[in-house]
Tab-separated table of C-alpha atoms in Angstrom:
chain	number	residue	atom	x	y	z
A	1	UNK	CA	-37.632	-29.990	18.969
A	2	UNK	CA	-36.877	-28.522	15.538
A	3	UNK	CA	-38.329	-25.202	16.647
A	4	UNK	CA	-35.933	-25.083	19.599
A	5	UNK	CA	-33.035	-26.014	17.295
A	6	UNK	CA	-33.910	-23.293	14.761
A	7	UNK	CA	-34.295	-20.742	17.546
A	8	UNK	CA	-30.869	-21.664	18.896
A	9	UNK	CA	-29.296	-21.404	15.432
A	10	UNK	CA	-30.998	-18.048	14.918
A	11	UNK	CA	-29.614	-16.737	18.201
A	12	UNK	CA	-26.110	-17.926	17.302
A	13	UNK	CA	-26.286	-16.254	13.881
A	14	UNK	CA	-27.593	-13.047	15.458
A	15	UNK	CA	-24.779	-13.142	18.013
A	16	UNK	CA	-22.143	-13.604	15.285
A	17	UNK	CA	-23.625	-10.746	13.248
A	18	UNK	CA	-23.603	-8.523	16.331
A	19	UNK	CA	-19.924	-9.300	16.913
A	20	UNK	CA	-19.122	-8.515	13.270
A	21	UNK	CA	-20.969	-5.202	13.483
A	22	UNK	CA	-19.074	-4.290	16.656
A	23	UNK	CA	-15.767	-5.204	14.971
A	24	UNK	CA	-16.633	-3.042	11.964
A	25	UNK	CA	-17.609	-0.094	14.156
A	26	UNK	CA	-14.341	-0.365	16.097
A	27	UNK	CA	-12.417	-0.603	12.820
A	28	UNK	CA	-14.067	2.532	11.435
A	29	UNK	CA	-13.630	4.541	14.633
A	30	UNK	CA	-9.961	3.628	15.118
A	31	UNK	CA	-9.305	4.003	11.401
A	32	UNK	CA	-10.773	7.492	11.329
A	33	UNK	CA	-8.730	8.361	14.405
A	34	UNK	CA	-5.586	7.126	12.675
A	35	UNK	CA	-6.138	9.192	9.536
A	36	UNK	CA	-7.171	12.299	11.437
A	37	UNK	CA	-4.429	12.352	14.059
A	38	UNK	CA	-1.706	10.158	12.601
A	39	UNK	CA	-1.680	8.063	15.787
A	40	UNK	CA	-1.528	4.279	15.708
A	41	UNK	CA	-3.672	2.337	18.170
A	42	UNK	CA	-3.205	-1.464	18.199
A	43	UNK	CA	-2.099	-1.542	14.528
A	44	UNK	CA	-1.908	-5.334	14.162
A	45	UNK	CA	-5.366	-5.864	15.642
A	46	UNK	CA	-6.830	-3.044	13.576
A	47	UNK	CA	-5.267	-4.406	10.381
A	48	UNK	CA	-6.669	-7.864	11.138
A	49	UNK	CA	-10.196	-6.543	11.723
A	50	UNK	CA	-9.949	-4.432	8.569
A	51	UNK	CA	-8.864	-7.462	6.521
A	52	UNK	CA	-11.714	-9.698	7.691
A	53	UNK	CA	-14.389	-7.016	7.304
A	54	UNK	CA	-12.962	-5.178	4.253
A	55	UNK	CA	-15.413	-6.521	1.661
A	56	UNK	CA	-18.458	-5.896	3.830
A	57	UNK	CA	-17.264	-2.404	4.800
A	58	UNK	CA	-16.737	-1.572	1.119
A	59	UNK	CA	-20.260	-2.741	0.344
A	60	UNK	CA	-21.733	-0.689	3.178
A	61	UNK	CA	-19.900	2.410	1.936
A	62	UNK	CA	-21.353	1.845	-1.538
A	63	UNK	CA	-24.879	1.430	-0.169
A	64	UNK	CA	-24.763	4.687	1.815
A	65	UNK	CA	-22.892	6.508	-0.982
A	66	UNK	CA	-19.656	7.090	0.969
A	67	UNK	CA	-16.254	7.137	-0.733
A	68	UNK	CA	-14.566	3.958	0.484
A	69	UNK	CA	-11.052	5.153	-0.412
A	70	UNK	CA	-10.379	5.914	3.242
A	71	UNK	CA	-10.525	2.170	3.982
A	72	UNK	CA	-7.598	1.578	1.632
A	73	UNK	CA	-5.754	4.574	3.083
A	74	UNK	CA	-6.153	3.067	6.546
A	75	UNK	CA	-4.829	-0.292	5.339
A	76	UNK	CA	-1.786	1.341	3.721
A	77	UNK	CA	-1.000	3.509	6.749
A	78	UNK	CA	-1.291	0.525	9.088
A	79	UNK	CA	1.028	-1.644	7.001
A	80	UNK	CA	3.507	1.224	6.727
A	81	UNK	CA	3.524	1.626	10.500
A	82	UNK	CA	3.846	-2.087	11.236
A	83	UNK	CA	6.722	-2.565	8.757
A	84	UNK	CA	8.638	0.685	9.207
A	85	UNK	CA	11.227	-0.430	11.769
A	86	UNK	CA	11.929	-3.657	9.895
A	87	UNK	CA	12.227	-1.654	6.670
A	88	UNK	CA	15.022	0.427	8.222
A	89	UNK	CA	17.125	-2.742	8.546
A	90	UNK	CA	16.960	-3.563	4.832
A	91	UNK	CA	19.777	-2.248	2.649
A	92	UNK	CA	18.720	-0.084	-0.337
A	93	UNK	CA	20.105	-2.581	-2.861
A	94	UNK	CA	17.699	-5.199	-1.456
A	95	UNK	CA	14.671	-2.982	-2.054
A	96	UNK	CA	12.643	-2.541	-5.217
A	97	UNK	CA	10.788	0.683	-5.959
A	98	UNK	CA	7.682	0.239	-8.104
A	99	UNK	CA	6.091	3.271	-9.768
A	100	UNK	CA	3.011	3.391	-12.019
A	101	UNK	CA	3.543	4.471	-15.627
A	102	UNK	CA	0.793	7.093	-15.239
A	103	UNK	CA	3.281	9.321	-13.371
A	104	UNK	CA	5.208	10.020	-16.570
A	105	UNK	CA	4.808	13.197	-18.612
A	106	UNK	CA	2.648	13.507	-21.720
A	107	UNK	CA	5.622	13.455	-24.116
A	108	UNK	CA	7.662	10.863	-22.239
A	109	UNK	CA	10.510	9.510	-24.408
A	110	UNK	CA	10.980	6.381	-22.257
A	111	UNK	CA	10.842	3.056	-24.065
A	112	UNK	CA	9.102	-0.084	-22.840
A	113	UNK	CA	11.344	-2.967	-21.818
A	114	UNK	CA	10.726	-6.393	-20.314
A	115	UNK	CA	10.480	-4.916	-16.800
A	116	UNK	CA	8.540	-1.763	-17.648
A	117	UNK	CA	9.416	1.715	-18.853
A	118	UNK	CA	13.094	2.666	-18.928
A	119	UNK	CA	13.406	6.232	-17.618
A	120	UNK	CA	16.157	8.395	-19.175
A	121	UNK	CA	15.734	11.235	-16.640
A	122	UNK	CA	14.505	13.789	-19.198
A	123	UNK	CA	13.073	15.989	-16.377
A	124	UNK	CA	9.607	16.091	-17.961
A	125	UNK	CA	8.073	14.524	-14.850
A	126	UNK	CA	8.888	13.676	-11.233
A	127	UNK	CA	10.043	10.143	-12.019
A	128	UNK	CA	13.475	11.485	-12.966
A	129	UNK	CA	13.943	12.968	-9.473
A	130	UNK	CA	13.086	9.643	-7.894
A	131	UNK	CA	15.336	7.708	-10.279
A	132	UNK	CA	18.239	10.037	-9.472
A	133	UNK	CA	18.052	9.010	-5.809
A	134	UNK	CA	17.457	5.341	-6.675
A	135	UNK	CA	20.569	5.236	-8.872
A	136	UNK	CA	22.722	6.720	-6.109
A	137	UNK	CA	21.480	4.098	-3.660
A	138	UNK	CA	21.635	1.156	-6.098
A	139	UNK	CA	17.915	0.686	-5.519
A	140	UNK	CA	16.097	-1.146	-8.304
A	141	UNK	CA	13.434	1.066	-9.909
A	142	UNK	CA	10.576	-0.301	-11.989
A	143	UNK	CA	7.981	1.772	-13.849
A	144	UNK	CA	5.145	-0.612	-14.628
A	145	UNK	CA	2.256	-0.276	-17.086
A	146	UNK	CA	0.246	-3.085	-15.529
A	147	UNK	CA	-0.094	-5.864	-12.968
A	148	UNK	CA	1.414	-8.476	-15.306
A	149	UNK	CA	4.719	-6.595	-15.219
A	150	UNK	CA	4.623	-6.521	-11.413
A	151	UNK	CA	4.093	-10.289	-11.291
A	152	UNK	CA	7.055	-10.728	-13.621
A	153	UNK	CA	9.226	-8.467	-11.446
A	154	UNK	CA	8.338	-10.364	-8.266
A	155	UNK	CA	9.027	-13.684	-9.986
A	156	UNK	CA	12.392	-12.743	-11.490
A	157	UNK	CA	13.887	-10.281	-8.991
A	158	UNK	CA	15.550	-10.968	-5.648
A	159	UNK	CA	14.480	-8.452	-3.021
A	160	UNK	CA	13.523	-8.143	0.632
A	161	UNK	CA	11.607	-4.885	0.724
A	162	UNK	CA	9.277	-2.873	-1.502
A	163	UNK	CA	8.372	0.775	-1.894
A	164	UNK	CA	5.163	0.958	-3.896
A	165	UNK	CA	3.328	3.902	-5.421
A	166	UNK	CA	-0.210	3.532	-6.791
A	167	UNK	CA	-3.815	4.575	-6.296
A	168	UNK	CA	-5.076	3.637	-2.800
A	169	UNK	CA	-7.118	0.598	-3.867
A	170	UNK	CA	-4.366	-0.978	-5.987
A	171	UNK	CA	-1.639	-0.130	-3.480
A	172	UNK	CA	-3.492	-1.599	-0.512
A	173	UNK	CA	-4.194	-4.793	-2.472
A	174	UNK	CA	-0.585	-5.066	-3.655
A	175	UNK	CA	0.855	-4.543	-0.166
A	176	UNK	CA	-1.492	-7.195	1.198
A	177	UNK	CA	-0.494	-9.659	-1.548
A	178	UNK	CA	3.204	-8.947	-0.894
A	179	UNK	CA	2.896	-9.260	2.882
A	180	UNK	CA	5.727	-11.825	2.961
A	181	UNK	CA	8.037	-8.919	2.059
A	182	UNK	CA	8.583	-5.701	4.003
A	183	UNK	CA	6.433	-3.122	2.243
A	184	UNK	CA	6.108	0.641	2.397
A	185	UNK	CA	3.573	2.486	0.267
A	186	UNK	CA	2.773	6.004	-0.906
A	187	UNK	CA	-0.616	6.556	-2.517
A	188	UNK	CA	-1.169	8.950	-5.398
A	189	UNK	CA	-2.344	12.492	-4.684
A	190	UNK	CA	-4.086	12.607	-8.048
A	191	UNK	CA	-5.481	9.477	-9.673
A	192	UNK	CA	-6.259	8.665	-13.294
A	193	UNK	CA	-4.625	7.088	-16.317
A	194	UNK	CA	-2.330	10.021	-17.192
A	195	UNK	CA	-0.537	12.866	-15.424
A	196	UNK	CA	-1.052	11.473	-11.933
A	197	UNK	CA	0.867	12.954	-9.021
A	198	UNK	CA	2.624	11.691	-5.918
A	199	UNK	CA	4.349	13.365	-2.998
A	200	UNK	CA	7.912	12.976	-4.288
A	201	UNK	CA	9.427	14.020	-0.964
A	202	UNK	CA	7.509	11.267	0.811
A	203	UNK	CA	8.856	8.680	-1.626
A	204	UNK	CA	12.417	9.964	-1.283
A	205	UNK	CA	12.109	10.027	2.516
A	206	UNK	CA	11.276	6.310	2.442
A	207	UNK	CA	14.239	5.664	0.159
A	208	UNK	CA	16.496	7.528	2.582
A	209	UNK	CA	15.470	5.564	5.693
A	210	UNK	CA	16.235	2.208	4.048
A	211	UNK	CA	19.187	0.602	5.809
A	212	UNK	CA	19.554	3.393	8.370
A	213	UNK	CA	19.363	0.945	11.279
A	214	UNK	CA	22.341	-0.949	9.823
A	215	UNK	CA	24.650	2.051	9.928
A	216	UNK	CA	27.172	2.085	12.812
A	217	UNK	CA	26.343	4.557	15.534
A	218	UNK	CA	28.760	7.435	15.970
């Protein structure tokens, strides 16, 4: 009797593992297709399967010595796609823009305040270009040196949407944690603790589409 029970349990476990493997394979194939061609196929389903299998997929990538960054890139691109139309309905003044402090120049004169670095637009890095647009749109800009500052910003700031810039791993995690808000993300082109780079035009393009669906049609 116990042998039959154990055999049945074994078959059930094997079946569940087989389903998980199939889900992971589908996630990887569709994810690769997304990154390669920029086409979105069942984004909500793909994001769900990525979320439930993320840890295991990361581990598999480590075991076979594959850079797992593409998993985070997929997660970011999916969330961007899912939220984009909703993001267009949010006015710029209801959006916060969060940049990492590592984007600043080597001799940055900015001082550290309660909500992060306070950019003075000295033109020593690309942050000044982004701040110029943010100021014109009354969009709140935060340059944060760490996650504790981000938590403080979320706690003490009223907002509906977020534009985030960070390395793929941190950005994907942050967008997932802030899923109750409408998020858009741009990952860094060059990572590290200093002199990192981002596609400034991509950030500004996101800033420019905010609230565009609220404008009266001509």
